[in-house]
Short mmCIF file of C-alpha atoms and ligand atoms in Angstrom, two decimals:
data_model
loop_
_atom_site.label_atom_id
_atom_site.label_comp_id
_atom_site.label_asym_id
_atom_site.label_seq_id
_atom_site.Cartn_x
_atom_site.Cartn_y
_atom_site.Cartn_z
CA MET A 1052 21.59 -15.43 42.24
CA LYS A 1053 24.32 -13.52 43.79
CA CYS A 1054 27.34 -13.30 43.65
CA THR A 1055 29.64 -16.19 45.44
CA ARG A 1056 32.55 -13.50 46.46
CA CYS A 1057 30.86 -10.42 47.13
CA ARG A 1058 27.26 -10.94 47.10
CA ALA A 1059 26.10 -8.26 44.43
CA PRO A 1060 24.27 -9.84 41.47
CA ALA A 1061 25.75 -12.32 39.64
CA GLU A 1062 26.16 -12.21 36.28
CA VAL A 1063 27.29 -15.53 35.33
CA ASN A 1064 26.32 -18.95 36.81
CA LEU A 1065 28.97 -21.73 36.85
CA ARG A 1066 26.79 -24.53 37.43
CA GLN A 1067 29.32 -27.13 37.56
CA HIS A 1068 31.24 -25.51 40.26
CA ASN A 1069 28.24 -24.65 42.32
CA SER A 1070 28.68 -20.66 42.02
CA GLY A 1071 27.67 -17.23 40.31
CA PHE A 1072 29.91 -14.33 39.70
CA CYS A 1073 29.50 -10.45 39.15
CA ARG A 1074 31.82 -9.48 36.25
CA SER A 1075 34.73 -8.33 38.26
CA CYS A 1076 34.56 -11.24 40.86
CA PHE A 1077 34.34 -13.59 37.55
CA VAL A 1078 37.67 -11.90 36.02
CA PHE A 1079 39.33 -12.56 39.37
CA TYR A 1080 38.42 -16.18 39.66
CA PHE A 1081 39.08 -17.31 36.39
CA GLN A 1082 42.46 -15.92 36.59
CA ARG A 1083 42.60 -17.52 39.86
CA GLN A 1084 41.86 -20.47 38.30
CA VAL A 1085 44.28 -20.28 35.48
CA GLU A 1086 47.11 -19.03 38.35
CA ARG A 1087 46.51 -22.51 40.45
CA ALA A 1088 46.58 -24.80 37.53
CA ILE A 1089 49.95 -23.19 36.35
CA GLU A 1090 51.32 -23.75 40.14
CA LYS A 1091 49.98 -26.80 40.93
CA GLU A 1092 50.97 -28.73 38.27
CA ARG A 1093 54.34 -26.63 37.72
CA MET A 1094 53.98 -25.56 34.03
CA PHE A 1095 56.78 -22.70 34.56
CA HIS A 1096 57.73 -19.88 36.97
CA GLN A 1097 57.64 -16.39 36.40
CA ASP A 1098 61.27 -16.16 35.08
CA GLU A 1099 60.50 -18.71 32.36
CA ALA A 1100 60.25 -17.12 28.67
CA VAL A 1101 56.48 -18.33 27.51
CA LEU A 1102 56.00 -19.29 23.85
CA VAL A 1103 52.05 -18.51 23.77
CA ALA A 1104 50.33 -20.24 20.60
CA VAL A 1105 47.88 -18.01 19.79
CA SER A 1106 45.23 -18.73 16.98
CA GLY A 1107 42.62 -15.57 17.19
CA GLY A 1108 40.41 -17.45 19.21
CA LYS A 1109 38.90 -17.07 22.59
CA ASP A 1110 41.14 -19.70 24.26
CA SER A 1111 44.65 -18.54 23.45
CA LEU A 1112 43.94 -14.79 23.52
CA ALA A 1113 42.25 -15.22 27.30
CA LEU A 1114 45.40 -17.47 28.01
CA TRP A 1115 47.84 -14.78 26.87
CA ASP A 1116 45.92 -11.61 28.45
CA VAL A 1117 45.51 -13.83 31.64
CA LEU A 1118 50.00 -14.49 31.41
CA VAL A 1119 50.71 -10.87 30.70
CA THR A 1120 48.21 -9.73 33.29
CA GLU A 1121 50.20 -11.74 35.74
CA GLY A 1122 53.28 -10.50 34.61
CA PHE A 1123 54.95 -13.58 32.85
CA PRO A 1124 57.47 -13.11 29.92
CA THR A 1125 55.78 -14.05 27.08
CA ILE A 1126 55.87 -13.90 23.25
CA GLY A 1127 53.30 -14.52 20.69
CA PHE A 1128 53.22 -16.98 18.12
CA HIS A 1129 50.89 -17.40 15.38
CA LEU A 1130 50.34 -19.67 12.00
CA ALA A 1131 48.69 -17.94 9.32
CA LEU A 1132 47.54 -21.63 8.05
CA GLY A 1133 46.12 -20.63 4.84
CA ILE A 1134 42.64 -21.54 5.17
CA GLY A 1135 41.24 -18.92 3.19
CA GLU A 1136 38.89 -16.29 5.27
CA TYR A 1137 39.24 -18.01 8.56
CA SER A 1138 43.02 -17.71 8.35
CA ALA A 1139 43.28 -13.96 7.58
CA ARG A 1140 40.44 -12.89 10.37
CA SER A 1141 42.39 -15.26 12.63
CA ARG A 1142 45.70 -13.61 11.75
CA ALA A 1143 43.72 -10.11 12.02
CA ARG A 1144 42.63 -10.96 15.34
CA THR A 1145 45.79 -12.04 16.95
CA GLU A 1146 47.19 -8.70 15.38
CA GLN A 1147 44.69 -6.67 16.73
CA PHE A 1148 45.35 -7.82 20.34
CA ALA A 1149 49.11 -7.89 20.12
CA ALA A 1150 49.07 -4.46 18.95
CA ALA A 1151 46.59 -2.71 21.57
CA ARG A 1152 48.40 -4.25 24.02
CA GLY A 1153 51.65 -3.63 23.00
CA LEU A 1154 53.06 -7.02 23.15
CA ASP A 1155 55.28 -8.99 21.46
CA LEU A 1156 53.60 -11.21 18.38
CA HIS A 1157 55.82 -13.49 15.77
CA VAL A 1158 53.54 -14.36 12.71
CA HIS A 1159 54.70 -17.05 10.53
CA ALA A 1160 52.91 -17.47 7.47
CA LEU A 1161 52.54 -20.77 5.79
CA ALA A 1162 51.15 -19.61 2.23
CA ASP A 1163 54.51 -17.56 1.87
CA GLU A 1164 56.64 -21.39 1.82
CA GLY A 1165 53.85 -22.64 -0.14
CA LEU A 1166 52.63 -24.69 2.55
CA ALA A 1167 49.31 -23.43 3.00
CA VAL A 1168 47.27 -26.01 4.97
CA SER A 1169 43.96 -25.97 2.00
CA ASP A 1170 47.23 -27.00 -0.48
CA VAL A 1171 49.17 -29.37 1.54
CA ALA A 1172 45.36 -31.37 2.25
CA SER A 1173 44.72 -31.40 -1.52
CA ALA A 1174 47.89 -32.06 -3.01
CA THR A 1175 48.67 -34.92 -0.24
CA ARG A 1176 44.92 -36.30 0.07
CA ARG A 1177 45.59 -36.35 3.82
CA PRO A 1178 42.77 -35.45 6.29
CA ALA A 1179 43.46 -31.53 6.49
CA CYS A 1180 43.19 -31.35 9.99
CA SER A 1181 45.90 -34.70 10.39
CA ALA A 1182 48.61 -32.70 7.97
CA CYS A 1183 47.54 -29.24 10.01
CA GLY A 1184 48.44 -31.43 13.20
CA THR A 1185 51.71 -31.62 11.95
CA ILE A 1186 52.43 -28.65 10.70
CA LYS A 1187 51.43 -26.92 13.83
CA ARG A 1188 53.69 -28.97 16.25
CA HIS A 1189 56.69 -28.87 14.19
CA TYR A 1190 56.26 -24.64 13.84
CA PHE A 1191 55.71 -24.24 17.87
CA ASP A 1192 58.76 -26.29 18.27
CA ALA A 1193 60.77 -24.87 15.97
CA ALA A 1194 59.91 -21.59 17.17
CA ALA A 1195 60.47 -22.19 20.62
CA LEU A 1196 63.77 -22.67 19.73
CA GLU A 1197 64.67 -20.25 17.62
CA LEU A 1198 63.04 -17.59 19.85
CA GLY A 1199 64.89 -19.09 23.15
CA CYS A 1200 61.48 -19.78 24.90
CA ASP A 1201 61.30 -22.42 27.95
CA VAL A 1202 57.99 -23.58 27.53
CA ILE A 1203 55.39 -23.32 24.59
CA ALA A 1204 51.74 -22.71 26.20
CA THR A 1205 48.32 -23.81 24.13
CA GLY A 1206 45.04 -22.51 25.19
CA HIS A 1207 43.68 -26.41 25.07
CA ASN A 1208 40.52 -25.64 27.34
CA LEU A 1209 38.16 -28.48 29.65
CA ASP A 1210 36.06 -29.25 26.69
CA ASP A 1211 38.47 -30.19 24.23
CA GLU A 1212 40.78 -32.45 26.81
CA ALA A 1213 37.23 -34.29 27.97
CA ALA A 1214 36.43 -34.73 23.93
CA ARG A 1215 39.95 -35.90 23.14
CA LEU A 1216 39.84 -37.99 26.68
CA LEU A 1217 36.38 -39.58 25.25
CA GLY A 1218 37.89 -40.15 21.81
CA ASN A 1219 40.82 -41.95 23.05
CA VAL A 1220 39.00 -44.26 25.44
CA LEU A 1221 36.34 -44.81 23.39
CA HIS A 1222 38.78 -46.59 21.19
CA TRP A 1223 41.56 -47.40 23.64
CA GLN A 1224 44.24 -45.72 22.31
CA THR A 1225 46.53 -46.57 24.84
CA GLU A 1226 49.86 -44.60 23.82
CA TYR A 1227 47.63 -41.39 23.41
CA LEU A 1228 46.14 -41.53 26.63
CA ALA A 1229 49.29 -42.10 28.26
CA ARG A 1230 50.31 -38.90 26.69
CA GLN A 1231 47.54 -36.63 27.44
CA ARG A 1232 48.48 -34.55 30.06
CA PRO A 1233 48.66 -30.86 30.89
CA VAL A 1234 52.20 -30.54 31.09
CA MET A 1235 54.18 -32.93 28.77
CA GLN A 1236 58.49 -32.70 29.73
CA PRO A 1237 60.45 -32.56 26.13
CA ARG A 1238 62.19 -35.71 25.16
CA HIS A 1239 64.96 -33.75 23.60
CA GLU A 1240 67.13 -30.83 23.98
CA LYS A 1241 66.11 -29.21 21.18
CA PHE A 1242 62.12 -29.44 22.48
CA VAL A 1243 60.86 -27.65 25.33
CA ARG A 1244 57.87 -28.17 27.90
CA LYS A 1245 54.62 -27.91 26.64
CA VAL A 1246 51.38 -27.08 28.88
CA LYS A 1247 47.70 -26.21 28.52
CA PRO A 1248 46.79 -23.72 31.21
CA LEU A 1249 43.24 -23.69 30.47
CA TYR A 1250 42.68 -27.70 30.82
CA LEU A 1251 40.03 -27.20 33.70
CA THR A 1252 38.22 -23.93 32.48
CA SER A 1253 35.58 -24.70 30.23
CA GLU A 1254 34.57 -23.30 26.89
CA LEU A 1255 31.97 -21.45 28.38
CA GLU A 1256 34.29 -19.86 31.00
CA THR A 1257 37.14 -18.82 28.46
CA ALA A 1258 33.98 -17.05 26.22
CA THR A 1259 33.06 -15.73 28.96
CA TYR A 1260 36.32 -14.03 30.39
CA ALA A 1261 37.07 -13.08 26.91
CA PHE A 1262 34.08 -10.86 26.45
CA MET A 1263 34.35 -9.70 29.50
CA ARG A 1264 37.66 -8.45 29.28
CA GLY A 1265 36.52 -7.14 25.66
CA ILE A 1266 38.95 -9.40 23.76
CA ASP A 1267 38.04 -9.26 20.11
CA TYR A 1268 38.34 -12.92 19.07
CA VAL A 1269 37.38 -15.03 15.63
CA VAL A 1270 34.11 -16.89 17.00
CA GLU A 1271 34.04 -19.15 13.61
CA GLU A 1272 35.51 -22.68 14.04
CA CYS A 1273 37.49 -23.66 11.47
CA PRO A 1274 35.71 -25.03 8.32
CA ASN A 1275 37.95 -28.22 8.24
CA ALA A 1276 36.72 -28.65 11.71
CA ALA A 1277 32.89 -29.10 10.28
CA GLY A 1278 31.49 -32.65 10.66
CA ALA A 1279 35.00 -33.73 12.62
CA THR A 1280 34.18 -36.47 15.08
CA GLN A 1281 35.64 -34.10 17.91
CA LEU A 1282 32.49 -31.87 17.60
CA VAL A 1283 30.19 -34.85 17.90
CA TYR A 1284 32.00 -35.72 21.27
CA LYS A 1285 31.78 -32.18 22.31
CA ASP A 1286 28.05 -32.64 21.73
CA VAL A 1287 27.72 -35.63 23.81
CA LEU A 1288 29.27 -34.27 26.82
CA ASP A 1289 27.22 -30.95 26.63
CA LYS A 1290 24.61 -33.30 26.98
CA LEU A 1291 25.97 -35.32 29.38
CA GLU A 1292 27.29 -31.87 31.48
CA ASN A 1293 23.36 -30.55 31.15
CA VAL A 1294 21.75 -33.09 32.73
CA SER A 1295 24.69 -33.67 35.37
CA PRO A 1296 27.25 -30.43 35.99
CA GLY A 1297 30.58 -31.29 36.28
CA THR A 1298 30.73 -34.53 34.30
CA LYS A 1299 33.80 -32.73 32.03
CA VAL A 1300 35.44 -31.34 34.77
CA GLY A 1301 35.63 -34.82 36.82
CA PHE A 1302 36.07 -36.98 33.84
CA VAL A 1303 39.10 -35.36 33.08
CA ARG A 1304 40.75 -34.30 36.45
CA ASP A 1305 39.82 -37.94 37.86
CA PHE A 1306 41.37 -39.77 34.80
CA LEU A 1307 44.79 -37.48 35.70
CA ALA A 1308 44.53 -38.63 39.45
CA ARG A 1309 43.76 -42.26 39.23
CA GLY A 1310 43.69 -43.39 35.49
CA SER A 1311 46.26 -41.97 33.66
CA SER A 1312 48.94 -43.68 35.49
CA ALA A 1313 47.23 -47.15 34.08
CA PHE A 1314 48.72 -45.88 30.68
CA ALA A 1315 52.54 -45.64 31.52
CA GLU A 1316 54.16 -44.59 28.43
CA ARG A 1317 56.69 -46.42 26.12
CA GLU A 1318 60.38 -46.33 26.86
CA GLY A 1319 62.64 -45.33 24.11
CA ASP A 1320 59.79 -43.51 22.44
CA SER A 1321 62.19 -40.12 22.44
CA ALA A 1322 63.52 -38.87 19.22
CA ALA A 1323 66.65 -39.97 18.58
CA GLN A 1324 67.71 -38.84 15.14
CA SER A 1325 68.39 -35.27 13.79
CA CYS A 1326 65.99 -34.56 11.04
CA ALA A 1327 67.90 -34.04 7.41
CA GLY A 1328 65.63 -31.31 6.44
CA CYS A 1329 65.18 -29.01 8.98
CA GLY A 1330 67.53 -30.35 11.87
CA MET A 1331 64.69 -30.64 14.50
CA PRO A 1332 64.94 -33.79 16.32
CA SER A 1333 62.88 -36.94 14.52
CA PHE A 1334 62.61 -40.53 14.76
CA GLY A 1335 63.92 -41.40 11.23
CA ALA A 1336 66.07 -39.83 8.35
CA LEU A 1337 62.96 -37.08 8.10
CA CYS A 1338 60.97 -35.64 10.59
CA SER A 1339 57.04 -36.25 10.06
CA PHE A 1340 56.33 -32.23 8.68
CA CYS A 1341 59.44 -32.39 6.54
CA SER A 1342 58.18 -35.83 4.81
CA LEU A 1343 55.07 -34.05 4.58
CA ARG A 1344 56.36 -31.34 3.07
CA ALA A 1345 58.67 -33.47 0.68
CA GLU A 1346 55.24 -35.56 -0.36
CA VAL A 1347 53.27 -32.14 -1.06
CA GLU A 1348 56.77 -30.92 -3.09
CA ARG A 1349 56.84 -34.37 -5.27
CA LYS A 1350 53.35 -33.69 -5.73
CA LEU A 1351 52.94 -30.09 -6.84
CA ARG A 1352 56.12 -29.03 -8.11
CA PRO A 1353 57.87 -32.28 -9.50
CA ARG A 1354 59.73 -30.48 -12.19
CA GLU A 1355 61.32 -28.08 -9.12
CA ALA A 1356 61.88 -31.12 -6.62
CA ALA A 1357 63.56 -33.39 -9.29
CA THR A 1358 66.10 -30.22 -10.18
CA ARG A 1359 66.57 -30.15 -6.65
CA ARG A 1360 67.46 -33.24 -5.89
CA SER A 1361 69.82 -33.77 -8.84
CA GLU A 1362 71.51 -30.58 -7.91
CA SER A 1363 71.80 -31.66 -3.98
CA PRO A 1364 74.91 -33.41 -2.89
CA GLN A 1365 74.45 -37.31 -2.70
P1 LIG B 2414 42.92 -26.18 17.95
O1 LIG B 2414 43.87 -27.00 17.58
O2 LIG B 2414 42.16 -25.30 16.91
O3 LIG B 2414 42.03 -26.91 19.17
O4 LIG B 2414 43.68 -25.09 18.89
C1 LIG B 2414 44.39 -25.63 20.45
C2 LIG B 2414 45.41 -24.80 20.24
O5 LIG B 2414 46.91 -24.41 19.65
C3 LIG B 2414 44.88 -23.17 20.21
O6 LIG B 2414 44.26 -22.97 21.78
C4 LIG B 2414 46.41 -22.42 20.74
O7 LIG B 2414 46.91 -21.94 21.23
C5 LIG B 2414 47.04 -22.95 19.54
N1 LIG B 2414 47.10 -22.73 18.04
C6 LIG B 2414 46.14 -23.10 17.30
N2 LIG B 2414 46.14 -22.77 15.97
C7 LIG B 2414 47.30 -21.88 16.02
C8 LIG B 2414 47.72 -20.85 15.12
N3 LIG B 2414 46.78 -21.29 13.71
N4 LIG B 2414 48.77 -20.22 15.85
C9 LIG B 2414 48.92 -20.44 17.08
N5 LIG B 2414 48.52 -21.39 17.83
C10 LIG B 2414 47.00 -21.84 17.22
ZN1 LIG B 2415 62.37 -31.96 9.76
#
């Protein structure tokens, strides 16, 4: 196969797009794809500060690489989750990436405040991924506010979005379907826009890009994800994609073009109060993160929590 752009021998074959690329044309093509998604979906402009949530995996590192190459002002944010060796390696890869390129990276370690995901999950008996999601959302929002960023970009890719869409459709999660978009506008002045510039680029494409750009990333999946339904959906979608290339991209793109509007977001969903714990917007007296933290404190440190309660003014 020859490169679709320059006719040199192709190194990558993208069946879903009916094209192949040599190394330098693939890098060009990938960066253009991301740039086009940013422009078309009006994710952000060149003069907006982007907080890139970097996990140390291929997607978010590839995203950061593209944004920096394209000249967007970025700040990296890594949350050290405290999931054993996996988290240690993820943090190291992220720090190495930033240091090698002289990029601005902020790291927040959950273990420092007794909120390592593994401890939270065992103390509260919640599924680790649900606790982790709540914690991540809180810290991404808080970091964007604190660092004065206009937008939060995550590395969710096409495979993530297709799997999530399949799950939401299978269970007719109409509220989630209404909120599954590559750009989410903030619903409170303390929140910022959230965007997914890689939502149309497949896992295979981001892995290829990361490899070609010499990005050293964490290959292993999070140990908590093993057996997660999301992975089963990904597997099913891979099988469909194999038989019929383009299935994933069509599923996601056509849902957004033709299906999404059928699932309107409910009015009055915006968080109206300020959380008494952290000051971030919340639906109740405490935001979901602070409720989780309070639950951990009650279970893990009951004596300390009781002392604090009796000392604090009522
Ligand atoms: P995941 O939820 O692991 O599929 O990750 C989705 C996206 O969330 C990644 O591409 C990152 O942009 C972001 N993300 C996940 N974990 C972290 C982390 N520990 N620190 C910063 N960003 C993260
Ligand atoms: Zn709070």
